[in-house]
mmCIF file of C-alpha atoms and ligand atoms in Angstrom:
data_model
loop_
_atom_site.group_PDB
_atom_site.id
_atom_site.type_symbol
_atom_site.label_atom_id
_atom_site.label_comp_id
_atom_site.label_asym_id
_atom_site.label_seq_id
_atom_site.Cartn_x
_atom_site.Cartn_y
_atom_site.Cartn_z
ATOM 1 C CA MET Y 1 -27.090 27.918 13.600
ATOM 2 C CA ASP Y 2 -29.768 27.335 16.206
ATOM 3 C CA MET Y 3 -31.278 30.604 17.234
ATOM 4 C CA PRO Y 4 -32.782 30.791 20.731
ATOM 5 C CA GLU Y 5 -36.493 31.622 20.622
ATOM 6 C CA PHE Y 6 -36.097 34.815 22.656
ATOM 7 C CA ALA Y 7 -33.576 36.199 20.132
ATOM 8 C CA LYS Y 8 -35.902 35.824 17.156
ATOM 9 C CA ILE Y 9 -37.765 38.835 15.900
ATOM 10 C CA LYS Y 10 -40.861 39.042 13.743
ATOM 11 C CA THR Y 11 -40.242 39.842 10.102
ATOM 12 C CA TRP Y 12 -42.697 41.373 7.657
ATOM 13 C CA PRO Y 13 -43.002 41.029 3.877
ATOM 14 C CA THR Y 14 -42.056 44.396 2.379
ATOM 15 C CA CYS Y 15 -41.571 45.927 -1.026
ATOM 16 C CA GLU Y 16 -40.166 49.191 -2.293
ATOM 17 C CA LEU Y 17 -42.177 50.675 -5.134
ATOM 18 C CA ASN Y 18 -43.413 54.026 -6.395
ATOM 19 C CA CYS Y 19 -40.867 55.807 -4.121
ATOM 20 C CA ALA Y 20 -42.443 54.274 -0.997
ATOM 21 C CA VAL Y 21 -41.892 51.274 1.268
ATOM 22 C CA PHE Y 22 -44.934 49.016 1.772
ATOM 23 C CA VAL Y 23 -45.347 46.528 4.626
ATOM 24 C CA TRP Y 24 -47.793 43.619 4.336
ATOM 25 C CA PHE Y 25 -49.909 42.792 7.390
ATOM 26 C CA HIS Y 26 -52.390 39.918 7.493
ATOM 27 C CA CYS Y 27 -54.131 38.937 10.703
ATOM 28 C CA ASP Y 28 -53.798 35.227 9.741
ATOM 29 C CA ASP Y 29 -50.066 35.566 8.892
ATOM 30 C CA ILE Y 30 -50.752 34.756 5.241
ATOM 31 C CA ASP Y 31 -48.131 35.816 2.693
ATOM 32 C CA PRO Y 32 -48.976 38.559 0.178
ATOM 33 C CA SER Y 33 -51.641 37.355 -2.259
ATOM 34 C CA TRP Y 34 -51.398 40.334 -4.600
ATOM 35 C CA SER Y 35 -48.818 42.926 -5.540
ATOM 36 C CA ILE Y 36 -48.932 46.673 -5.945
ATOM 37 C CA PRO Y 37 -48.799 47.894 -9.543
ATOM 38 C CA GLU Y 38 -46.171 50.385 -10.630
ATOM 39 C CA GLN Y 39 -47.485 53.908 -10.994
ATOM 40 C CA GLU Y 40 -46.321 54.980 -14.417
ATOM 41 C CA GLU Y 41 -46.421 58.716 -13.650
ATOM 42 C CA ILE Y 42 -44.022 58.238 -10.717
ATOM 43 C CA GLN Y 43 -41.628 56.011 -12.672
ATOM 44 C CA SER Y 44 -41.487 58.498 -15.527
ATOM 45 C CA GLY Y 45 -40.888 61.466 -13.192
ATOM 46 C CA GLU Y 46 -44.145 63.149 -14.203
ATOM 47 C CA TRP Y 47 -45.305 63.041 -10.564
ATOM 48 C CA VAL Y 48 -42.638 64.222 -8.109
ATOM 49 C CA TYR Y 49 -42.441 64.672 -4.352
ATOM 50 C CA ARG Y 50 -43.664 68.153 -3.387
ATOM 51 C CA GLY Y 51 -43.755 67.947 0.409
ATOM 52 C CA ARG Y 52 -46.002 66.332 2.968
ATOM 53 C CA THR Y 53 -48.700 67.031 5.473
ATOM 54 C CA GLU Y 54 -49.137 65.060 8.699
ATOM 55 C CA HIS Y 55 -52.290 64.565 10.798
ATOM 56 C CA PHE Y 56 -53.555 62.459 13.661
ATOM 57 C CA VAL Y 57 -56.867 60.936 12.608
ATOM 58 C CA ASN Y 58 -59.113 59.076 15.023
ATOM 59 C CA CYS Y 59 -61.543 57.074 12.898
ATOM 60 C CA HIS Y 60 -62.382 53.659 11.458
ATOM 61 C CA ILE Y 61 -59.688 52.651 8.927
ATOM 62 C CA GLN Y 62 -62.320 52.311 6.186
ATOM 63 C CA GLU Y 63 -63.457 55.936 6.404
ATOM 64 C CA ILE Y 64 -60.446 57.461 4.654
ATOM 65 C CA PRO Y 65 -60.553 55.460 1.394
ATOM 66 C CA GLU Y 66 -64.374 55.612 1.445
ATOM 67 C CA ASN Y 67 -64.122 59.384 1.195
ATOM 68 C CA ALA Y 68 -63.242 58.917 -2.495
ATOM 69 C CA ALA Y 69 -66.583 57.207 -3.136
ATOM 70 C CA ASP Y 70 -68.572 59.782 -1.186
ATOM 71 C CA ILE Y 71 -69.305 62.003 -4.188
ATOM 72 C CA ALA Y 72 -72.032 64.022 -2.467
ATOM 73 C CA HIS Y 73 -69.741 65.429 0.239
ATOM 74 C CA LEU Y 74 -67.632 67.324 -2.298
ATOM 75 C CA SER Y 75 -70.139 70.050 -3.074
ATOM 76 C CA HIS Y 76 -70.820 70.603 0.618
ATOM 77 C CA LEU Y 77 -67.397 70.222 2.225
ATOM 78 C CA HIS Y 78 -65.039 71.216 -0.582
ATOM 79 C CA ALA Y 79 -66.984 73.797 -2.574
ATOM 80 C CA PRO Y 80 -66.373 76.720 -0.186
ATOM 81 C CA SER Y 81 -63.241 78.658 -1.112
ATOM 82 C CA MET Y 82 -59.853 77.475 0.164
ATOM 83 C CA LEU Y 83 -59.493 81.050 1.458
ATOM 84 C CA SER Y 84 -62.076 80.228 4.145
ATOM 85 C CA GLY Y 85 -59.683 77.746 5.755
ATOM 86 C CA SER Y 86 -60.296 74.275 7.153
ATOM 87 C CA ASP Y 87 -62.405 75.014 10.248
ATOM 88 C CA LEU Y 88 -65.852 73.819 9.157
ATOM 89 C CA ARG Y 89 -67.579 76.167 11.584
ATOM 90 C CA SER Y 90 -66.630 79.095 9.351
ATOM 91 C CA THR Y 91 -65.985 77.808 5.810
ATOM 92 C CA ARG Y 92 -69.555 78.570 4.670
ATOM 93 C CA ALA Y 93 -69.638 82.137 5.957
ATOM 94 C CA SER Y 94 -71.378 84.349 3.375
ATOM 95 C CA HIS Y 95 -68.437 86.764 2.917
ATOM 96 C CA TRP Y 96 -66.447 83.932 1.288
ATOM 97 C CA GLY Y 97 -69.211 83.371 -1.280
ATOM 98 C CA PHE Y 98 -67.323 85.212 -4.054
ATOM 99 C CA ALA Y 99 -65.007 82.210 -4.554
ATOM 100 C CA GLN Y 100 -66.042 78.584 -5.119
ATOM 101 C CA HIS Y 101 -64.501 75.251 -6.051
ATOM 102 C CA ASP Y 102 -66.193 72.965 -8.545
ATOM 103 C CA TRP Y 103 -65.457 69.225 -8.336
ATOM 104 C CA LYS Y 104 -66.308 66.459 -10.793
ATOM 105 C CA VAL Y 105 -65.363 63.085 -9.393
ATOM 106 C CA GLU Y 106 -65.641 59.455 -10.452
ATOM 107 C CA TRP Y 107 -64.752 56.442 -8.347
ATOM 108 C CA ASN Y 108 -64.235 53.016 -9.925
ATOM 109 C CA THR Y 109 -62.662 49.692 -9.036
ATOM 110 C CA GLU Y 110 -60.076 47.969 -11.191
ATOM 111 C CA SER Y 111 -60.289 44.412 -12.471
ATOM 112 C CA GLU Y 112 -57.937 41.419 -12.098
ATOM 113 C CA PRO Y 113 -55.016 41.307 -11.403
ATOM 114 C CA ASN Y 114 -55.518 44.672 -9.656
ATOM 115 C CA LYS Y 115 -58.920 44.157 -8.066
ATOM 116 C CA HIS Y 116 -57.468 45.449 -4.782
ATOM 117 C CA CYS Y 117 -57.014 48.857 -6.492
ATOM 118 C CA SER Y 118 -59.563 51.567 -7.049
ATOM 119 C CA ARG Y 119 -59.239 54.826 -8.893
ATOM 120 C CA MET Y 120 -60.604 58.266 -8.099
ATOM 121 C CA LEU Y 121 -60.654 60.676 -11.027
ATOM 122 C CA VAL Y 122 -60.909 64.320 -9.980
ATOM 123 C CA ASN Y 123 -61.647 67.293 -12.173
ATOM 124 C CA HIS Y 124 -61.327 70.526 -10.257
ATOM 125 C CA ALA Y 125 -61.860 74.163 -11.132
ATOM 126 C CA PHE Y 126 -61.582 77.298 -8.988
ATOM 127 C CA TYR Y 127 -63.893 80.251 -9.636
ATOM 128 C CA ILE Y 128 -63.692 83.844 -8.354
ATOM 129 C CA PHE Y 129 -66.818 85.926 -9.058
ATOM 130 C CA GLY Y 130 -67.828 83.174 -11.467
ATOM 131 C CA ARG Y 131 -64.600 83.301 -13.467
ATOM 132 C CA ARG Y 132 -62.251 80.317 -13.606
ATOM 133 C CA PHE Y 133 -58.613 80.701 -12.457
ATOM 134 C CA PRO Y 134 -56.705 77.630 -13.711
ATOM 135 C CA LEU Y 135 -53.389 78.627 -12.107
ATOM 136 C CA LEU Y 136 -54.919 78.280 -8.641
ATOM 137 C CA ASP Y 137 -56.092 74.725 -9.299
ATOM 138 C CA VAL Y 138 -53.026 73.045 -7.801
ATOM 139 C CA HIS Y 139 -52.864 75.020 -4.539
ATOM 140 C CA VAL Y 140 -56.031 73.714 -2.901
ATOM 141 C CA VAL Y 141 -55.195 70.122 -1.996
ATOM 142 C CA CYS Y 142 -53.655 70.427 1.462
ATOM 143 C CA ARG Y 143 -56.300 72.711 2.993
ATOM 144 C CA GLN Y 144 -59.187 70.811 1.429
ATOM 145 C CA PHE Y 145 -57.793 67.593 2.906
ATOM 146 C CA GLU Y 146 -57.754 69.186 6.366
ATOM 147 C CA ARG Y 147 -61.523 69.633 6.085
ATOM 148 C CA ASP Y 148 -61.876 65.859 5.675
ATOM 149 C CA VAL Y 149 -59.657 65.348 8.732
ATOM 150 C CA MET Y 150 -62.052 67.418 10.849
ATOM 151 C CA ILE Y 151 -64.958 65.243 9.633
ATOM 152 C CA TRP Y 152 -63.108 61.958 10.244
ATOM 153 C CA ASN Y 153 -62.230 62.987 13.775
ATOM 154 C CA ASN Y 154 -65.904 63.571 14.549
ATOM 155 C CA LYS Y 155 -67.538 60.870 12.438
ATOM 156 C CA LYS Y 156 -69.032 57.631 13.706
ATOM 157 C CA TYR Y 157 -68.584 54.519 11.559
ATOM 158 C CA ILE Y 158 -71.929 52.807 10.859
ATOM 159 C CA SER Y 159 -71.713 49.366 9.283
ATOM 160 C CA LYS Y 160 -75.163 49.577 7.634
ATOM 161 C CA PRO Y 161 -75.704 53.252 6.812
ATOM 162 C CA LEU Y 162 -78.876 54.648 5.259
ATOM 163 C CA LEU Y 163 -77.869 55.411 1.651
ATOM 164 C CA VAL Y 164 -79.800 57.261 -1.036
ATOM 165 C CA LYS Y 165 -79.530 56.820 -4.832
ATOM 166 C CA GLU Y 166 -76.740 59.441 -5.084
ATOM 167 C CA ASP Y 167 -74.663 57.365 -2.632
ATOM 168 C CA SER Y 168 -74.417 54.350 -4.950
ATOM 169 C CA ALA Y 169 -70.606 54.654 -5.121
ATOM 170 C CA ILE Y 170 -70.452 54.290 -1.321
ATOM 171 C CA ALA Y 171 -72.416 51.019 -1.561
ATOM 172 C CA ARG Y 172 -70.012 49.796 -4.281
ATOM 173 C CA HIS Y 173 -67.044 50.857 -2.137
ATOM 174 C CA ARG Y 174 -68.389 48.907 0.837
ATOM 175 C CA ARG Y 175 -68.764 45.741 -1.291
ATOM 176 C CA TRP Y 176 -65.282 46.205 -2.814
ATOM 177 C CA TYR Y 177 -63.647 46.823 0.594
ATOM 178 C CA THR Y 178 -64.862 43.490 2.042
ATOM 179 C CA GLN Y 179 -61.944 41.804 0.218
ATOM 180 C CA PHE Y 180 -59.560 43.344 2.776
ATOM 181 C CA TYR Y 181 -61.187 41.593 5.748
ATOM 182 C CA SER Y 182 -61.051 37.981 6.781
ATOM 183 C CA GLN Y 183 -62.974 36.121 9.450
ATOM 184 C CA ASN Y 184 -60.255 36.911 12.009
ATOM 185 C CA SER Y 185 -59.839 40.597 11.206
ATOM 186 C CA PRO Y 186 -59.769 42.663 14.393
ATOM 187 C CA ARG Y 187 -63.168 44.221 15.006
ATOM 188 C CA PHE Y 188 -63.603 47.958 15.443
ATOM 189 C CA THR Y 189 -65.055 47.500 18.926
ATOM 190 C CA ALA Y 190 -61.837 45.732 20.020
ATOM 191 C CA GLN Y 191 -59.759 48.684 18.825
ATOM 192 C CA LEU Y 192 -61.723 51.078 20.984
ATOM 193 C CA ASP Y 193 -60.279 49.382 24.072
ATOM 194 C CA SER Y 194 -56.751 48.882 22.817
ATOM 195 C CA LEU Y 195 -54.001 50.535 20.800
ATOM 196 C CA ASP Y 196 -52.920 47.133 19.482
ATOM 197 C CA TRP Y 197 -53.557 47.492 15.747
HETATM 198 FE FE1 LIG T 1 -63.199 64.986 1.078
#
């Protein structure tokens, strides 16, 4: 059947995996060139849905994944106790000093066929008066994430930042992330004037 042009709608390649629906977008209309690997822990039921948190974030799209490679920010932003909240103007107040988070993080890329994937390994411990409380380990995620949101909403993306030796993972992340751009990718400056993303 001939379909009139005005009745046609755009379709998008999609896939349903890991209990989520993924939509492929490519600025050159190219079909998917890689697929998302199954997450074993989700398939086996080891990781289950526990709820969600929703935020409006006004930043460059690269900032959020790059956070995983920014190892140095953890001891500054995420070390103060979750009890001190997510407003960064007060999280480092001295009366919260009795409780601290300790983070050990590694960020690495994966190889073919999953070179579009990277992995952040997090080891976290929560200390009160210097003593570790393992049962509290799982309750910190949501509030700690809100601290990142406050940074992202006030952060300026710089394409060639000044990096020191401790920021080597950020440099690796920047090189790895170039695979997600093509020559026609919308530029950040264009997005500042438009909501068309
Ligand atoms: Fe963070």
